[in-house]
Amino acid sequence: MPHVTFRPSGTIVEVPAFSPLLDAAKKAGISVEIPCGGNGVCGKCLIKIESGVVDFQDNGSLPKSMLDEGYVLICKTNVMEDDVFVHAVTDLSKEKGKFSHLSEDMLHVDVSLLPTPKDFDPIAKQTILSVSKPVMGDGLSDYDRFKKAVLNKLGGTEIDIPVSMLKVLPEVLRGDNDDVTLTYCIHGNMIKIVCIKPASTIDVQFGIAVDIGTTTIAVQLVSMTKGDIVSSKTNYNAQIECGLDVISRINYARKPEKLEELRMKVLGSINRLIKELVNENKVDPKTIYNASLAGNTTMIHLLLGIPPEYIRLEPYTPAVYQVPVYKASEIGIDIAINAPIYIAPSVGSYLGGDITSGILCTSLATASEEVCLFIDIGTNGEIVLGNNEFLIGCACSAGPAFEGGSIENGMRASQGAIERVEVNKETGIATYYTIGNKGPLGICGSGMISLIASLLTTGWIDAAGKLKRNVSCKAIDQRERNAKYIIAPAQECPNGKDIFISEADIDNLIRAKAAIFSACAVMLESIEMNFSDLSKIYIAGGFGRYLDVEKSITIGLIPDLPADKYVFIGNSSMIGAYMTLHSKSHRRKELELSQKITYLDLSTEAGYMDQYTGALFLPHTDSRLFPSVKIG
């Protein structure tokens, strides 16, 4: 029988030939996380085969470049007749080699879509510039000589130099033999000066990629030398205090002082994350010369202090779709003051740059003929359907339930969040699992989906989301009209309080999943297609990589299709922001995609409300749509 050696532990086990590699891991006492139930779609059981032949039943979830490196998913791999050496990948972001510069989300994206060194073309670039020395009586000022040198080297017909740079120009030109380190960006024939320093001062340049979500904001600090992601931070968008969704914030922003309050809150959230990143990594924020931002249409309006009122009023026309490139100081972002800020273009009032950014890392951005569906699950459910010939997009209001908002004990997917729940069919008591194996602090979106699916299949809630009341269960609190299900009792929680989900919470989640499923159904109906016609379904969103396919199908969030049709890409908006931070070709592609998408307004679609009403049950009023779901 073949021997399997697990590294770095060095544990060796003997197993029958042609048996699952997962069995070998269990025999060796190796803990393997498979939240997708072994369907090979979540990517959390990634391992590397160092030697030996195995049978990996590839479902397309890993790019060829990773397969060539020996990476496989343990849940889809069988041992053959050879001895095998396996390296357990416990932290993808720390793996050395070809993929070390990528974030965890990016490891689930086809690497061929990501920028390569040859694509490197940021907005702000750096070069050494030689400027002629001043000559008595030649009539040329320092600015004249500098401008001439810039145009001679870079082309163009004009330069734009901020007063802050003009102030330091005389001193800089008179050091290092009139050579300077020039940081600049080009727009048409205009060369904009970002920074001027002595030639001996060559900064290690950095950039930031920012995803501005309705509920959460994420920032990546990126080295602009190799494309390495130095560090990332995520936190809530402080605007939540003024409204949980975009409509409530649009209403809040009607008065100028309220609009300014919202602007300062989102800026404060972004700048706090930047400050944390630069402090932890000992980076001077003045060396951050590039920034790429992605967000929905309303979030970008609020960031720029633009009244968003007309986004929600017929004919639903925003102030801007394609935002010009502004300086960091004009927007209020705490990096180099003249750093250019690129903002992803929007498509419609409720289909923003976070989606054009997101589909950059899918086959929808390629020449593929396969018809695919892209679903970004967040406070707004945004959906794109198409292939190389057409793209249709729409948006629906899902509310913040999937990101932990509007749920009494809800929280975003972070340390201590309950991410998976199994309910005992006989007792109704929950067994829960938290992110990081920490004490339970609350429940995140994936945890709620897992819980509701388990309650449904074990018979402890009905199709309407009502808890079972005619049988005594210690986990169900029926003292109030709105019954509660206790997931983690107070004695198990760090804060000493029960973590529960109420029937009102369940109803919020049902409405959210109904909005997304019905929007997908209407889009397919509009082109006379069915879910079975799709080649792939991309699931994006802050908690997308934590979703369990089977559980998501059980509650009716996603269609009842084979697991291998699903590709989970996590925060695709952030991945797209990273791509456009580095590459002019990706910025160009993003603009092309935004102009190619036909926006479908669900409010004008006659069948949308019928679809939505039908989806307000678990999993759906039409059981034929979910043949695999068995209710307890």
XYZ file of C-alpha atoms in Angstrom:
632
model
C 0.000 0.000 0.000
C 1.262 3.536 -0.762
C 2.616 5.765 2.002
C 1.508 9.401 2.368
C 3.867 11.833 4.100
C 2.420 15.122 5.352
C 4.735 18.100 5.676
C 5.747 20.109 7.604
C 4.631 17.734 10.415
C 6.418 14.725 8.870
C 3.532 12.368 9.750
C 3.483 9.211 7.577
C 0.418 7.005 7.055
C -0.257 3.943 4.926
C -3.519 3.833 2.968
C -5.076 1.612 0.281
C -4.361 2.571 -3.317
C -7.091 4.658 -4.999
C -8.460 5.857 -1.644
C -9.337 9.534 -0.952
C -6.389 11.659 0.131
C -8.756 13.248 2.645
C -8.978 9.862 4.421
C -5.181 9.816 4.664
C -5.223 13.271 6.239
C -7.779 12.183 8.822
C -5.740 9.075 9.620
C -2.680 11.303 10.105
C -4.608 13.587 12.454
C -4.350 16.497 9.997
C -7.238 18.957 10.404
C -8.746 19.883 7.034
C -11.361 22.610 6.609
C -13.981 21.815 3.938
C -16.908 24.239 4.453
C -18.204 23.515 0.930
C -18.833 19.902 1.977
C -16.121 18.461 -0.270
C -17.539 19.901 -3.501
C -14.218 21.499 -4.407
C -15.470 25.081 -4.696
C -14.420 26.934 -1.555
C -10.674 26.329 -2.052
C -9.977 26.088 1.675
C -8.443 22.595 1.458
C -5.686 23.645 -0.939
C -2.536 21.519 -0.650
C 0.643 21.044 -2.679
C 1.817 17.659 -3.998
C 5.585 17.723 -3.644
C 6.144 14.274 -5.179
C 4.148 11.269 -6.294
C 1.201 10.790 -8.639
C -2.351 11.529 -7.494
C -5.728 11.652 -9.193
C -7.090 15.208 -8.882
C -10.670 15.461 -10.148
C -10.270 19.020 -11.390
C -13.533 20.946 -11.731
C -11.909 24.114 -13.058
C -11.647 25.789 -9.658
C -7.852 26.154 -9.855
C -6.009 27.992 -12.642
C -3.548 26.032 -14.792
C -0.608 27.989 -13.371
C -1.395 26.645 -9.888
C -1.946 23.106 -11.156
C 1.472 23.264 -12.808
C 2.980 24.151 -9.427
C 1.471 21.005 -7.898
C -1.492 22.560 -6.086
C -4.670 20.474 -5.725
C -7.746 20.404 -3.509
C -7.504 17.534 -1.043
C -11.268 16.925 -1.065
C -11.152 16.117 -4.812
C -7.944 14.061 -4.814
C -7.323 10.300 -4.611
C -4.093 8.498 -3.787
C -2.870 6.210 -6.598
C -0.227 3.488 -6.264
C 2.748 5.817 -5.645
C 4.062 7.108 -2.347
C 3.053 10.765 -1.976
C 4.599 13.740 -0.221
C 2.033 16.408 0.643
C 2.633 19.958 1.889
C -0.355 21.226 3.887
C -1.054 24.859 2.999
C -2.230 26.409 6.258
C -1.870 30.063 5.227
C -2.025 30.791 1.520
C -0.903 34.397 1.919
C 2.405 33.240 3.454
C 3.223 30.643 0.785
C 6.506 31.526 -0.859
C 7.045 31.456 -4.594
C 4.887 32.378 -7.515
C 1.731 33.269 -5.573
C 3.213 34.974 -2.515
C 2.187 38.465 -3.646
C -1.502 37.592 -4.032
C -4.297 37.949 -1.516
C -6.290 34.891 -0.405
C -9.228 35.928 -2.604
C -6.930 36.148 -5.642
C -5.856 32.530 -5.243
C -9.394 31.538 -6.272
C -9.231 33.623 -9.456
C -7.751 32.475 -12.762
C -4.222 33.846 -12.354
C -3.989 34.408 -16.127
C -6.455 37.290 -15.695
C -4.262 39.121 -13.170
C -1.626 41.702 -14.173
C 1.867 40.406 -14.927
C 5.149 42.361 -14.739
C 4.866 43.191 -18.448
C 1.454 44.786 -17.756
C 2.916 47.098 -15.092
C 1.771 50.598 -16.009
C 0.470 52.552 -12.991
C -1.102 55.977 -13.305
C 1.776 57.714 -11.525
C 5.258 56.745 -12.710
C 8.759 57.712 -11.628
C 11.851 58.604 -13.658
C 15.206 60.392 -13.349
C 15.134 63.705 -15.211
C 18.171 65.786 -16.238
C 17.492 69.521 -16.314
C 19.880 72.005 -17.958
C 21.802 74.328 -15.636
C 20.831 78.011 -15.412
C 22.806 80.331 -17.744
C 23.271 84.050 -17.212
C 21.117 86.110 -19.532
C 19.337 83.210 -21.324
C 15.958 84.454 -20.112
C 14.877 81.005 -18.857
C 13.418 80.511 -15.399
C 13.744 77.321 -13.366
C 10.214 76.433 -14.462
C 11.079 76.991 -18.157
C 14.096 74.691 -17.976
C 12.168 72.080 -16.015
C 9.228 72.149 -18.439
C 11.524 71.826 -21.448
C 13.286 68.807 -19.911
C 9.957 67.125 -19.064
C 8.482 67.579 -22.561
C 11.717 66.489 -24.251
C 11.813 63.248 -22.257
C 8.141 62.365 -21.969
C 6.516 64.037 -24.984
C 3.238 65.902 -24.633
C 2.614 69.582 -25.189
C 1.995 70.970 -21.695
C 2.712 70.305 -18.039
C 0.573 70.895 -14.969
C 2.632 71.665 -11.859
C 0.927 72.276 -8.505
C 1.989 75.270 -6.400
C 3.319 72.864 -3.763
C 5.830 71.507 -6.309
C 6.705 74.935 -7.712
C 7.666 75.996 -4.193
C 10.354 73.320 -3.892
C 11.562 73.455 -7.523
C 14.457 75.965 -7.032
C 16.061 74.001 -4.201
C 15.583 70.606 -5.857
C 17.091 71.765 -9.170
C 20.213 73.035 -7.452
C 21.035 69.692 -5.888
C 22.441 66.541 -7.495
C 23.745 68.399 -10.592
C 20.255 69.461 -11.676
C 19.039 65.852 -11.881
C 15.695 65.174 -10.193
C 13.504 62.212 -9.349
C 10.239 63.019 -11.099
C 6.914 61.375 -10.264
C 4.282 62.169 -12.887
C 1.125 61.001 -14.647
C 0.012 61.596 -18.226
C -3.497 62.526 -19.365
C -3.696 62.982 -23.114
C -1.046 65.562 -24.005
C -0.911 66.891 -20.457
C 1.860 65.773 -18.094
C 0.825 66.274 -14.469
C 3.592 66.639 -11.910
C 2.995 64.557 -8.771
C 6.304 64.973 -6.940
C 9.818 66.389 -7.479
C 12.767 65.314 -5.332
C 16.571 65.278 -5.696
C 17.800 62.428 -7.934
C 19.466 60.790 -4.955
C 16.038 60.402 -3.324
C 14.309 57.467 -5.006
C 11.309 56.423 -2.944
C 10.066 52.883 -2.611
C 6.696 53.602 -4.162
C 3.435 52.338 -2.777
C -0.169 52.348 -3.871
C -3.532 51.651 -2.286
C -6.478 49.685 -3.608
C -9.766 50.584 -1.921
C -13.169 48.897 -1.965
C -15.849 51.261 -0.639
C -18.797 49.109 0.337
C -22.092 50.225 1.788
C -21.419 48.206 4.934
C -17.649 47.649 4.958
C -14.540 49.330 3.571
C -11.367 47.469 2.651
C -7.923 48.921 1.885
C -4.839 47.158 0.525
C -1.346 48.630 0.774
C 0.583 47.552 -2.320
C 4.269 47.796 -3.212
C 4.449 49.335 -6.689
C 7.824 47.700 -7.334
C 6.748 44.057 -7.626
C 3.017 44.201 -7.128
C 3.220 42.624 -3.684
C 0.278 43.178 -1.360
C 2.006 44.412 1.777
C -1.029 44.301 4.033
C -4.817 44.670 4.085
C -7.372 46.108 6.487
C -11.161 45.976 6.630
C -13.674 47.709 8.862
C -17.199 49.026 8.877
C -18.155 52.086 6.833
C -18.914 54.725 9.491
C -21.840 55.932 7.349
C -23.844 53.012 8.775
C -24.805 55.358 11.615
C -26.751 57.409 9.060
C -28.502 54.536 7.285
C -28.014 50.838 6.565
C -28.559 51.009 2.798
C -28.011 53.401 -0.098
C -31.601 54.683 -0.212
C -31.581 55.668 3.460
C -28.267 57.472 2.948
C -29.525 59.268 -0.149
C -32.466 60.483 1.945
C -30.136 61.465 4.792
C -27.970 63.512 2.396
C -30.748 65.884 1.298
C -29.363 68.760 3.375
C -25.842 70.089 2.582
C -24.621 69.653 6.150
C -25.814 66.015 6.184
C -24.128 65.341 2.846
C -20.882 66.734 4.263
C -21.300 64.546 7.344
C -21.562 61.447 5.158
C -18.526 62.541 3.121
C -16.420 62.991 6.233
C -17.551 59.639 7.664
C -16.500 57.631 4.615
C -13.244 59.596 4.315
C -12.571 59.018 7.994
C -13.126 55.276 7.552
C -10.711 55.106 4.596
C -8.052 57.296 6.206
C -8.140 55.376 9.490
C -7.422 52.144 7.622
C -4.612 53.825 5.678
C -3.104 55.146 8.910
C -3.204 51.691 10.493
C -1.542 50.148 7.436
C 1.281 52.696 7.133
C 1.983 52.658 10.880
C 2.124 48.865 11.085
C 4.354 48.594 8.004
C 6.514 51.697 8.710
C 5.588 53.339 5.412
C 5.591 57.096 4.804
C 2.106 57.926 3.451
C 3.758 60.609 1.279
C 5.298 57.765 -0.764
C 1.852 56.427 -1.711
C 1.623 57.895 -5.212
C -1.121 55.706 -6.689
C -4.677 54.866 -5.661
C -7.474 52.875 -7.262
C -10.975 53.036 -5.750
C -14.085 50.990 -6.473
C -17.539 51.513 -5.034
C -21.188 51.624 -5.984
C -22.593 54.760 -7.591
C -24.033 56.197 -4.378
C -20.858 55.568 -2.352
C -18.743 57.410 -4.939
C -21.142 60.373 -4.969
C -20.995 60.578 -1.182
C -17.195 60.271 -1.162
C -16.950 63.232 -3.533
C -19.646 65.244 -1.746
C -21.933 65.155 -4.800
C -25.683 65.284 -3.981
C -26.972 61.754 -4.730
C -30.665 62.722 -4.777
C -31.152 62.230 -8.529
C -29.891 58.644 -8.381
C -33.233 57.590 -6.887
C -35.509 59.968 -8.834
C -36.833 59.265 -12.314
C -35.145 59.184 -14.826
C -32.479 57.940 -12.344
C -29.547 59.934 -13.689
C -26.412 60.187 -11.516
C -24.132 63.223 -11.644
C -21.285 61.128 -13.076
C -20.530 57.613 -14.292
C -16.864 58.024 -15.249
C -15.176 60.162 -12.603
C -12.178 62.213 -13.786
C -8.812 61.486 -12.188
C -8.506 63.836 -9.195
C -5.651 64.502 -6.783
C -5.694 62.915 -3.326
C -5.810 66.374 -1.714
C -8.907 67.305 -3.745
C -10.787 64.272 -2.444
C -9.292 64.249 1.053
C -7.401 60.953 1.055
C -4.314 60.986 3.280
C -1.561 59.927 0.878
C 0.820 61.996 -1.303
C -1.143 65.211 -1.872
C -0.838 65.178 -5.683
C -1.296 61.419 -6.078
C -3.811 60.636 -8.866
C -6.952 58.848 -7.690
C -8.475 56.450 -10.222
C -12.145 55.592 -9.613
C -13.825 52.632 -11.333
C -16.578 53.711 -13.785
C -20.231 52.998 -12.998
C -22.931 51.654 -15.313
C -26.205 52.777 -13.742
C -27.692 54.330 -10.648
C -27.478 51.033 -8.786
C -24.798 49.239 -10.804
C -21.527 50.819 -9.826
C -17.783 50.659 -10.241
C -17.536 47.864 -7.692
C -19.178 45.618 -10.297
C -17.161 46.758 -13.334
C -14.146 46.244 -11.093
C -15.410 42.831 -10.005
C -16.050 41.303 -13.423
C -12.469 42.118 -14.472
C -11.369 38.935 -12.711
C -13.924 36.655 -14.425
C -14.388 35.152 -17.882
C -16.902 37.944 -18.563
C -13.859 40.134 -19.233
C -12.433 37.690 -21.777
C -13.310 36.412 -25.230
C -15.166 33.415 -23.775
C -18.370 32.317 -25.507
C -19.649 30.639 -22.342
C -22.667 32.374 -20.830
C -21.878 33.118 -17.180
C -23.619 34.806 -14.268
C -21.811 37.103 -11.823
C -23.505 37.750 -8.467
C -22.057 40.186 -5.941
C -23.831 39.526 -2.658
C -23.725 42.464 -0.288
C -26.007 45.229 0.946
C -26.965 45.590 -2.701
C -27.242 42.472 -4.833
C -25.583 43.322 -8.140
C -25.706 40.889 -11.032
C -24.161 40.682 -14.507
C -25.083 38.081 -17.135
C -23.365 37.482 -20.454
C -20.362 36.414 -22.485
C -18.071 37.945 -25.121
C -21.067 39.050 -27.203
C -23.324 40.718 -24.638
C -23.502 41.831 -21.007
C -26.664 42.661 -19.042
C -26.536 44.045 -15.506
C -29.044 44.802 -12.781
C -29.161 45.550 -9.069
C -31.544 44.743 -6.248
C -31.731 45.886 -2.647
C -30.730 42.900 -0.542
C -30.133 44.910 2.621
C -27.169 44.417 4.944
C -28.246 41.041 6.396
C -25.568 39.049 4.533
C -22.886 41.338 5.988
C -24.206 41.120 9.530
C -26.289 44.298 9.443
C -29.971 44.479 10.511
C -29.424 41.196 12.417
C -29.490 41.650 16.207
C -26.431 39.462 16.818
C -24.995 39.870 13.339
C -21.402 40.821 12.556
C -19.086 40.820 9.551
C -16.930 37.779 8.820
C -14.036 38.285 11.241
C -12.408 36.548 14.211
C -15.039 35.136 16.567
C -17.897 35.226 14.055
C -20.007 32.051 13.891
C -19.516 30.940 10.273
C -21.082 27.452 10.288
C -23.859 25.803 12.300
C -25.208 22.254 12.447
C -28.546 21.624 14.185
C -29.312 18.297 15.841
C -32.491 16.881 14.293
C -33.651 15.270 17.540
C -32.787 17.904 20.162
C -32.688 21.075 18.065
C -29.426 22.104 19.767
C -26.762 23.803 17.618
C -23.123 22.895 17.131
C -21.331 25.998 15.854
C -17.919 26.853 14.417
C -16.282 30.284 14.581
C -13.713 32.022 12.419
C -10.314 31.551 14.024
C -11.814 29.075 16.531
C -12.365 32.012 18.896
C -15.135 32.438 21.467
C -18.402 33.373 19.686
C -18.995 37.119 19.356
C -21.874 37.069 16.853
C -22.943 35.433 13.607
C -21.900 36.456 10.089
C -23.728 35.986 6.780
C -22.370 32.533 5.983
C -23.230 31.417 9.509
C -26.821 32.584 9.144
C -27.196 30.768 5.822
C -25.757 27.613 7.357
C -28.017 27.902 10.409
C -31.255 28.523 8.519
C -30.496 25.698 6.066
C -29.851 23.308 8.946
C -32.986 24.423 10.838
C -35.020 23.853 7.662
C -33.658 20.406 6.787
C -34.026 19.207 10.375
C -37.590 20.506 10.599
C -37.068 23.160 13.293
C -38.358 25.953 11.030
C -40.979 25.839 8.309
C -40.867 27.187 4.741
C -42.021 30.601 5.986
C -39.124 30.809 8.441
C -41.195 30.286 11.591
C -39.646 28.312 14.442
C -41.247 25.063 15.579
C -43.321 25.792 18.704
C -45.253 22.601 19.392
C -42.210 20.672 20.648
C -40.131 21.639 23.686
C -36.590 22.691 22.766
C -34.065 24.406 25.055
C -32.698 26.383 22.080
C -36.051 27.994 21.212
C -37.211 30.925 23.336
C -40.967 31.372 22.855
C -41.580 33.913 25.618
C -42.210 36.704 23.127
C -44.320 36.821 19.998
C -41.145 36.985 17.916
C -39.522 33.676 18.915
C -35.723 33.325 19.105
C -33.332 30.479 18.423
C -30.311 30.411 20.769
C -27.182 29.408 18.873
C -24.637 29.907 21.646
C -25.800 30.172 25.272
C -24.461 33.009 27.430
C -22.003 30.822 29.378
C -20.143 30.008 26.137
C -19.875 33.623 24.967
C -17.094 36.082 25.938
C -19.624 38.857 26.569
C -21.808 36.638 28.775
C -24.904 37.069 26.584
C -26.830 34.598 24.425
C -26.129 34.713 20.688
C -29.426 34.104 18.960
C -31.320 34.637 15.731
C -34.943 35.777 15.864
C -37.814 35.136 13.485
C -37.488 38.785 12.431
C -33.817 38.140 11.593
C -34.794 35.061 9.585
C -37.393 37.119 7.726
C -34.727 39.727 6.856
C -32.509 37.029 5.411
C -35.381 35.468 3.447
C -36.155 38.855 1.892
C -32.501 39.363 1.035
C -32.115 35.959 -0.629
C -35.444 36.407 -2.448
C -34.276 39.717 -3.926
C -31.102 38.150 -5.312
C -32.616 34.916 -6.639
C -35.558 36.676 -8.303
C -33.254 39.264 -9.935
C -31.189 36.439 -11.448
C -34.337 34.702 -12.671
C -35.704 37.871 -14.303
C -32.418 38.548 -16.099
C -32.319 35.053 -17.574
C -35.989 35.289 -18.473
C -35.305 38.540 -20.366
C -33.037 36.665 -22.813
C -35.144 33.484 -22.817
C -32.614 31.371 -20.937
C -32.742 29.145 -17.861
C -30.293 28.579 -15.023
C -29.342 25.250 -16.641
C -27.977 27.161 -19.653
C -25.219 28.763 -17.552
C -21.631 27.531 -17.793
C -20.452 29.205 -14.578
C -21.856 31.249 -11.724
C -19.361 33.569 -10.058
C -20.172 34.414 -6.441
C -18.541 37.603 -5.180
C -18.871 39.707 -2.051
C -17.086 40.190 1.240
C -18.249 36.821 2.555
C -18.458 34.974 -0.790
C -15.540 32.644 -0.085
C -17.214 31.419 3.131
C -20.437 30.290 1.440
C -21.469 26.666 1.466
C -22.991 25.768 -1.921
C -25.347 23.122 -0.569
C -26.629 25.343 2.258
C -27.047 28.342 -0.050
C -29.106 26.214 -2.423
C -31.137 24.871 0.505
C -32.388 28.329 1.495
C -32.978 29.328 -2.159
C -30.257 31.963 -2.408
C -28.611 30.417 -5.479
C -30.039 28.048 -8.119
C -30.044 24.293 -7.652
C -27.132 23.453 -9.954
C -24.081 21.162 -9.673
C -21.436 22.518 -7.295
C -18.767 22.535 -10.003
C -20.606 25.340 -11.799
C -19.901 27.710 -8.912
C -16.753 29.803 -8.601
C -16.270 31.778 -5.379
C -14.039 34.827 -5.767
C -14.590 36.731 -2.520
C -14.087 40.484 -2.675
C -13.850 40.816 -6.465
C -14.240 44.597 -6.242
C -10.966 44.740 -4.311
C -9.264 42.351 -6.741
C -10.322 44.600 -9.630
C -9.051 47.681 -7.787
C -5.690 45.929 -7.373
C -5.628 45.099 -11.102
C -6.403 48.655 -12.223
C -3.909 50.063 -9.712
C -1.154 48.318 -11.668
C -2.218 48.171 -15.259
C -3.321 50.654 -17.897
C -4.635 47.781 -20.030
C -6.908 46.700 -17.173
C -8.116 50.271 -16.654
C -8.928 50.391 -20.369
C -10.676 47.008 -20.211
C -12.724 48.140 -17.210
C -13.964 51.187 -19.118
C -14.857 49.008 -22.115
C -16.837 46.649 -19.885
C -18.748 49.514 -18.255
C -19.744 50.806 -21.694
C -20.727 47.333 -22.911
C -23.151 46.483 -20.086
C -26.843 47.055 -20.773
C -28.514 48.138 -17.533
C -31.794 46.382 -16.723
C -34.026 48.372 -14.387
C -35.941 45.811 -12.312
C -38.530 48.412 -11.290
C -39.787 48.442 -14.887
C -39.774 44.645 -15.274
C -43.349 43.422 -14.956
C -42.392 39.942 -13.786
C -39.956 40.947 -11.056
C -42.470 41.263 -8.191
C -44.009 37.911 -9.098
C -40.587 36.300 -9.005
C -39.769 38.035 -5.714
C -43.010 36.958 -4.050
C -42.415 33.369 -5.140
C -38.945 33.426 -3.579
C -40.189 34.596 -0.147
C -40.210 31.007 1.129
C -37.539 28.428 1.932
C -36.302 27.544 -0.564
C -39.098 28.709 -2.911
C -42.819 28.328 -3.481
C -42.025 26.281 -6.608
C -40.296 23.175 -5.233
C -39.479 22.048 -8.798
C -36.767 24.709 -8.895
C -34.948 23.018 -5.986
C -35.264 19.252 -6.490
C -32.210 18.449 -4.323
C -33.568 20.177 -1.200
C -35.171 17.833 1.319
C -37.061 19.563 4.126
C -37.081 17.734 7.486
